[in-house]
């Protein structure tokens, strides 16, 4: 797994993306957490998702907008890292600008249902 940064224009937003090192291989739609581990993780996401200011659908996923906040950014990155450890089929992209953080969450194929169930609620 690696954290990638891209800046297309020095005055534009910075984009950080946590992703598997070899994006060409599609991970199976499976979670390696136990049932209690899944419940704990869902509760952690539920607290963070309460901070979402706007949601929108995109192909294979959702876009979530949060206010720009360092503590919230740290929590998001920690959760994203943990999620990629157990559910490597997710693809997360976190973009920051001067006012907002935008998290795009996608998953291939039938993973869209999982994305909508996990991230589509507040």
mmCIF file with all atom_site columns, C-alpha atoms in Angstrom:
data_model
loop_
_atom_site.group_PDB
_atom_site.id
_atom_site.type_symbol
_atom_site.label_atom_id
_atom_site.label_alt_id
_atom_site.label_comp_id
_atom_site.label_asym_id
_atom_site.label_entity_id
_atom_site.label_seq_id
_atom_site.pdbx_PDB_ins_code
_atom_site.Cartn_x
_atom_site.Cartn_y
_atom_site.Cartn_z
_atom_site.occupancy
_atom_site.B_iso_or_equiv
_atom_site.pdbx_formal_charge
_atom_site.auth_seq_id
_atom_site.auth_comp_id
_atom_site.auth_asym_id
_atom_site.auth_atom_id
_atom_site.pdbx_PDB_model_num
ATOM 1   C CA . UNK A 1 1   ? 0.000   0.000   0.000   1.00 0.00 ? 1   UNK A CA 1
ATOM 2   C CA . UNK A 1 2   ? 1.248   3.469   -0.754  1.00 0.00 ? 2   UNK A CA 1
ATOM 3   C CA . UNK A 1 3   ? 0.197   7.059   -0.340  1.00 0.00 ? 3   UNK A CA 1
ATOM 4   C CA . UNK A 1 4   ? 0.325   8.959   -3.622  1.00 0.00 ? 4   UNK A CA 1
ATOM 5   C CA . UNK A 1 5   ? 0.221   12.729  -4.022  1.00 0.00 ? 5   UNK A CA 1
ATOM 6   C CA . UNK A 1 6   ? -0.533  14.556  -7.215  1.00 0.00 ? 6   UNK A CA 1
ATOM 7   C CA . UNK A 1 7   ? -0.657  18.256  -7.925  1.00 0.00 ? 7   UNK A CA 1
ATOM 8   C CA . UNK A 1 8   ? -1.688  19.170  -11.443 1.00 0.00 ? 8   UNK A CA 1
ATOM 9   C CA . UNK A 1 9   ? -1.317  22.919  -10.936 1.00 0.00 ? 9   UNK A CA 1
ATOM 10  C CA . UNK A 1 10  ? 0.519   24.631  -8.041  1.00 0.00 ? 10  UNK A CA 1
ATOM 11  C CA . UNK A 1 11  ? -2.589  26.727  -7.295  1.00 0.00 ? 11  UNK A CA 1
ATOM 12  C CA . UNK A 1 12  ? -4.985  23.762  -7.381  1.00 0.00 ? 12  UNK A CA 1
ATOM 13  C CA . UNK A 1 13  ? -6.009  21.211  -4.774  1.00 0.00 ? 13  UNK A CA 1
ATOM 14  C CA . UNK A 1 14  ? -3.602  18.598  -3.501  1.00 0.00 ? 14  UNK A CA 1
ATOM 15  C CA . UNK A 1 15  ? -4.769  15.036  -3.982  1.00 0.00 ? 15  UNK A CA 1
ATOM 16  C CA . UNK A 1 16  ? -3.746  12.200  -1.686  1.00 0.00 ? 16  UNK A CA 1
ATOM 17  C CA . UNK A 1 17  ? -4.730  8.643   -2.454  1.00 0.00 ? 17  UNK A CA 1
ATOM 18  C CA . UNK A 1 18  ? -4.166  5.512   -0.403  1.00 0.00 ? 18  UNK A CA 1
ATOM 19  C CA . UNK A 1 19  ? -4.201  2.524   -2.693  1.00 0.00 ? 19  UNK A CA 1
ATOM 20  C CA . UNK A 1 20  ? -2.772  -0.917  -3.135  1.00 0.00 ? 20  UNK A CA 1
ATOM 21  C CA . UNK A 1 21  ? 0.678   -0.938  -4.730  1.00 0.00 ? 21  UNK A CA 1
ATOM 22  C CA . UNK A 1 22  ? -0.479  -2.918  -7.762  1.00 0.00 ? 22  UNK A CA 1
ATOM 23  C CA . UNK A 1 23  ? -3.791  -1.386  -8.861  1.00 0.00 ? 23  UNK A CA 1
ATOM 24  C CA . UNK A 1 24  ? -3.984  -3.697  -11.876 1.00 0.00 ? 24  UNK A CA 1
ATOM 25  C CA . UNK A 1 25  ? -5.042  -6.636  -9.716  1.00 0.00 ? 25  UNK A CA 1
ATOM 26  C CA . UNK A 1 26  ? -8.652  -6.512  -8.528  1.00 0.00 ? 26  UNK A CA 1
ATOM 27  C CA . UNK A 1 27  ? -9.080  -7.574  -4.923  1.00 0.00 ? 27  UNK A CA 1
ATOM 28  C CA . UNK A 1 28  ? -11.905 -9.949  -4.029  1.00 0.00 ? 28  UNK A CA 1
ATOM 29  C CA . UNK A 1 29  ? -14.983 -8.445  -2.358  1.00 0.00 ? 29  UNK A CA 1
ATOM 30  C CA . UNK A 1 30  ? -14.275 -9.839  1.088   1.00 0.00 ? 30  UNK A CA 1
ATOM 31  C CA . UNK A 1 31  ? -13.609 -8.459  4.559   1.00 0.00 ? 31  UNK A CA 1
ATOM 32  C CA . UNK A 1 32  ? -11.102 -10.166 6.832   1.00 0.00 ? 32  UNK A CA 1
ATOM 33  C CA . UNK A 1 33  ? -12.457 -8.693  10.082  1.00 0.00 ? 33  UNK A CA 1
ATOM 34  C CA . UNK A 1 34  ? -14.380 -10.795 12.577  1.00 0.00 ? 34  UNK A CA 1
ATOM 35  C CA . UNK A 1 35  ? -18.048 -9.994  13.170  1.00 0.00 ? 35  UNK A CA 1
ATOM 36  C CA . UNK A 1 36  ? -17.199 -7.967  16.297  1.00 0.00 ? 36  UNK A CA 1
ATOM 37  C CA . UNK A 1 37  ? -14.337 -6.266  14.442  1.00 0.00 ? 37  UNK A CA 1
ATOM 38  C CA . UNK A 1 38  ? -16.732 -5.316  11.654  1.00 0.00 ? 38  UNK A CA 1
ATOM 39  C CA . UNK A 1 39  ? -19.184 -3.858  14.179  1.00 0.00 ? 39  UNK A CA 1
ATOM 40  C CA . UNK A 1 40  ? -16.422 -1.821  15.840  1.00 0.00 ? 40  UNK A CA 1
ATOM 41  C CA . UNK A 1 41  ? -15.233 -0.508  12.469  1.00 0.00 ? 41  UNK A CA 1
ATOM 42  C CA . UNK A 1 42  ? -18.769 0.428   11.402  1.00 0.00 ? 42  UNK A CA 1
ATOM 43  C CA . UNK A 1 43  ? -19.176 2.388   14.641  1.00 0.00 ? 43  UNK A CA 1
ATOM 44  C CA . UNK A 1 44  ? -15.901 4.234   13.963  1.00 0.00 ? 44  UNK A CA 1
ATOM 45  C CA . UNK A 1 45  ? -17.062 5.115   10.435  1.00 0.00 ? 45  UNK A CA 1
ATOM 46  C CA . UNK A 1 46  ? -20.495 6.136   11.754  1.00 0.00 ? 46  UNK A CA 1
ATOM 47  C CA . UNK A 1 47  ? -18.905 8.764   14.017  1.00 0.00 ? 47  UNK A CA 1
ATOM 48  C CA . UNK A 1 48  ? -16.844 10.183  11.120  1.00 0.00 ? 48  UNK A CA 1
ATOM 49  C CA . UNK A 1 49  ? -19.743 10.039  8.661   1.00 0.00 ? 49  UNK A CA 1
ATOM 50  C CA . UNK A 1 50  ? -21.721 12.242  11.023  1.00 0.00 ? 50  UNK A CA 1
ATOM 51  C CA . UNK A 1 51  ? -19.366 15.037  9.920   1.00 0.00 ? 51  UNK A CA 1
ATOM 52  C CA . UNK A 1 52  ? -20.236 14.724  6.197   1.00 0.00 ? 52  UNK A CA 1
ATOM 53  C CA . UNK A 1 53  ? -21.586 17.982  4.789   1.00 0.00 ? 53  UNK A CA 1
ATOM 54  C CA . UNK A 1 54  ? -22.516 16.670  1.331   1.00 0.00 ? 54  UNK A CA 1
ATOM 55  C CA . UNK A 1 55  ? -22.804 13.297  -0.453  1.00 0.00 ? 55  UNK A CA 1
ATOM 56  C CA . UNK A 1 56  ? -22.961 12.590  -4.178  1.00 0.00 ? 56  UNK A CA 1
ATOM 57  C CA . UNK A 1 57  ? -22.992 9.426   -6.255  1.00 0.00 ? 57  UNK A CA 1
ATOM 58  C CA . UNK A 1 58  ? -20.295 8.690   -8.821  1.00 0.00 ? 58  UNK A CA 1
ATOM 59  C CA . UNK A 1 59  ? -19.612 5.657   -10.986 1.00 0.00 ? 59  UNK A CA 1
ATOM 60  C CA . UNK A 1 60  ? -18.851 2.734   -8.640  1.00 0.00 ? 60  UNK A CA 1
ATOM 61  C CA . UNK A 1 61  ? -19.107 4.818   -5.469  1.00 0.00 ? 61  UNK A CA 1
ATOM 62  C CA . UNK A 1 62  ? -19.710 7.980   -3.506  1.00 0.00 ? 62  UNK A CA 1
ATOM 63  C CA . UNK A 1 63  ? -18.121 11.363  -2.932  1.00 0.00 ? 63  UNK A CA 1
ATOM 64  C CA . UNK A 1 64  ? -18.262 12.725  0.615   1.00 0.00 ? 64  UNK A CA 1
ATOM 65  C CA . UNK A 1 65  ? -17.398 16.317  1.494   1.00 0.00 ? 65  UNK A CA 1
ATOM 66  C CA . UNK A 1 66  ? -16.180 17.283  4.970   1.00 0.00 ? 66  UNK A CA 1
ATOM 67  C CA . UNK A 1 67  ? -15.056 20.596  6.425   1.00 0.00 ? 67  UNK A CA 1
ATOM 68  C CA . UNK A 1 68  ? -11.271 20.964  6.435   1.00 0.00 ? 68  UNK A CA 1
ATOM 69  C CA . UNK A 1 69  ? -10.084 19.935  9.896   1.00 0.00 ? 69  UNK A CA 1
ATOM 70  C CA . UNK A 1 70  ? -6.684  18.459  10.831  1.00 0.00 ? 70  UNK A CA 1
ATOM 71  C CA . UNK A 1 71  ? -8.027  16.107  13.507  1.00 0.00 ? 71  UNK A CA 1
ATOM 72  C CA . UNK A 1 72  ? -10.759 14.853  11.182  1.00 0.00 ? 72  UNK A CA 1
ATOM 73  C CA . UNK A 1 73  ? -8.201  14.392  8.375   1.00 0.00 ? 73  UNK A CA 1
ATOM 74  C CA . UNK A 1 74  ? -6.046  12.294  10.712  1.00 0.00 ? 74  UNK A CA 1
ATOM 75  C CA . UNK A 1 75  ? -9.049  10.193  11.734  1.00 0.00 ? 75  UNK A CA 1
ATOM 76  C CA . UNK A 1 76  ? -10.030 9.705   8.073   1.00 0.00 ? 76  UNK A CA 1
ATOM 77  C CA . UNK A 1 77  ? -6.520  8.628   7.067   1.00 0.00 ? 77  UNK A CA 1
ATOM 78  C CA . UNK A 1 78  ? -6.318  6.236   10.014  1.00 0.00 ? 78  UNK A CA 1
ATOM 79  C CA . UNK A 1 79  ? -9.677  4.662   9.101   1.00 0.00 ? 79  UNK A CA 1
ATOM 80  C CA . UNK A 1 80  ? -8.784  4.476   5.407   1.00 0.00 ? 80  UNK A CA 1
ATOM 81  C CA . UNK A 1 81  ? -5.520  2.713   6.230   1.00 0.00 ? 81  UNK A CA 1
ATOM 82  C CA . UNK A 1 82  ? -7.310  0.233   8.501   1.00 0.00 ? 82  UNK A CA 1
ATOM 83  C CA . UNK A 1 83  ? -10.010 -0.352  5.886   1.00 0.00 ? 83  UNK A CA 1
ATOM 84  C CA . UNK A 1 84  ? -7.479  -1.160  3.173   1.00 0.00 ? 84  UNK A CA 1
ATOM 85  C CA . UNK A 1 85  ? -5.932  -3.756  5.476   1.00 0.00 ? 85  UNK A CA 1
ATOM 86  C CA . UNK A 1 86  ? -9.174  -5.747  5.768   1.00 0.00 ? 86  UNK A CA 1
ATOM 87  C CA . UNK A 1 87  ? -11.178 -4.733  2.682   1.00 0.00 ? 87  UNK A CA 1
ATOM 88  C CA . UNK A 1 88  ? -8.595  -4.173  -0.038  1.00 0.00 ? 88  UNK A CA 1
ATOM 89  C CA . UNK A 1 89  ? -11.257 -3.903  -2.756  1.00 0.00 ? 89  UNK A CA 1
ATOM 90  C CA . UNK A 1 90  ? -12.058 -0.309  -1.718  1.00 0.00 ? 90  UNK A CA 1
ATOM 91  C CA . UNK A 1 91  ? -10.368 2.583   -3.499  1.00 0.00 ? 91  UNK A CA 1
ATOM 92  C CA . UNK A 1 92  ? -10.140 5.833   -1.526  1.00 0.00 ? 92  UNK A CA 1
ATOM 93  C CA . UNK A 1 93  ? -9.124  9.244   -2.799  1.00 0.00 ? 93  UNK A CA 1
ATOM 94  C CA . UNK A 1 94  ? -8.849  12.159  -0.393  1.00 0.00 ? 94  UNK A CA 1
ATOM 95  C CA . UNK A 1 95  ? -8.612  15.675  -1.832  1.00 0.00 ? 95  UNK A CA 1
ATOM 96  C CA . UNK A 1 96  ? -7.954  18.813  0.208   1.00 0.00 ? 96  UNK A CA 1
ATOM 97  C CA . UNK A 1 97  ? -8.534  22.437  -0.654  1.00 0.00 ? 97  UNK A CA 1
ATOM 98  C CA . UNK A 1 98  ? -8.572  25.564  1.484   1.00 0.00 ? 98  UNK A CA 1
ATOM 99  C CA . UNK A 1 99  ? -12.050 24.849  2.921   1.00 0.00 ? 99  UNK A CA 1
ATOM 100 C CA . UNK A 1 100 ? -12.986 21.195  2.414   1.00 0.00 ? 100 UNK A CA 1
ATOM 101 C CA . UNK A 1 101 ? -11.823 17.599  2.320   1.00 0.00 ? 101 UNK A CA 1
ATOM 102 C CA . UNK A 1 102 ? -13.422 15.435  -0.334  1.00 0.00 ? 102 UNK A CA 1
ATOM 103 C CA . UNK A 1 103 ? -13.326 11.669  0.078   1.00 0.00 ? 103 UNK A CA 1
ATOM 104 C CA . UNK A 1 104 ? -14.188 9.530   -2.929  1.00 0.00 ? 104 UNK A CA 1
ATOM 105 C CA . UNK A 1 105 ? -14.861 5.869   -2.114  1.00 0.00 ? 105 UNK A CA 1
ATOM 106 C CA . UNK A 1 106 ? -15.269 3.355   -4.927  1.00 0.00 ? 106 UNK A CA 1
ATOM 107 C CA . UNK A 1 107 ? -15.251 -0.391  -5.358  1.00 0.00 ? 107 UNK A CA 1
ATOM 108 C CA . UNK A 1 108 ? -15.415 -2.519  -8.499  1.00 0.00 ? 108 UNK A CA 1
ATOM 109 C CA . UNK A 1 109 ? -18.433 -4.510  -9.621  1.00 0.00 ? 109 UNK A CA 1
ATOM 110 C CA . UNK A 1 110 ? -20.796 -5.497  -6.846  1.00 0.00 ? 110 UNK A CA 1
ATOM 111 C CA . UNK A 1 111 ? -18.685 -3.478  -4.398  1.00 0.00 ? 111 UNK A CA 1
ATOM 112 C CA . UNK A 1 112 ? -20.885 -0.460  -5.091  1.00 0.00 ? 112 UNK A CA 1
ATOM 113 C CA . UNK A 1 113 ? -23.542 -2.015  -2.845  1.00 0.00 ? 113 UNK A CA 1
ATOM 114 C CA . UNK A 1 114 ? -21.006 -2.242  -0.012  1.00 0.00 ? 114 UNK A CA 1
ATOM 115 C CA . UNK A 1 115 ? -19.870 1.359   -0.574  1.00 0.00 ? 115 UNK A CA 1
ATOM 116 C CA . UNK A 1 116 ? -23.453 2.599   -0.444  1.00 0.00 ? 116 UNK A CA 1
ATOM 117 C CA . UNK A 1 117 ? -24.247 0.560   2.677   1.00 0.00 ? 117 UNK A CA 1
ATOM 118 C CA . UNK A 1 118 ? -21.137 1.687   4.563   1.00 0.00 ? 118 UNK A CA 1
ATOM 119 C CA . UNK A 1 119 ? -20.728 5.279   3.424   1.00 0.00 ? 119 UNK A CA 1
ATOM 120 C CA . UNK A 1 120 ? -24.133 6.324   2.135   1.00 0.00 ? 120 UNK A CA 1
ATOM 121 C CA . UNK A 1 121 ? -25.630 7.042   5.516   1.00 0.00 ? 121 UNK A CA 1
ATOM 122 C CA . UNK A 1 122 ? -25.011 9.662   8.173   1.00 0.00 ? 122 UNK A CA 1
#
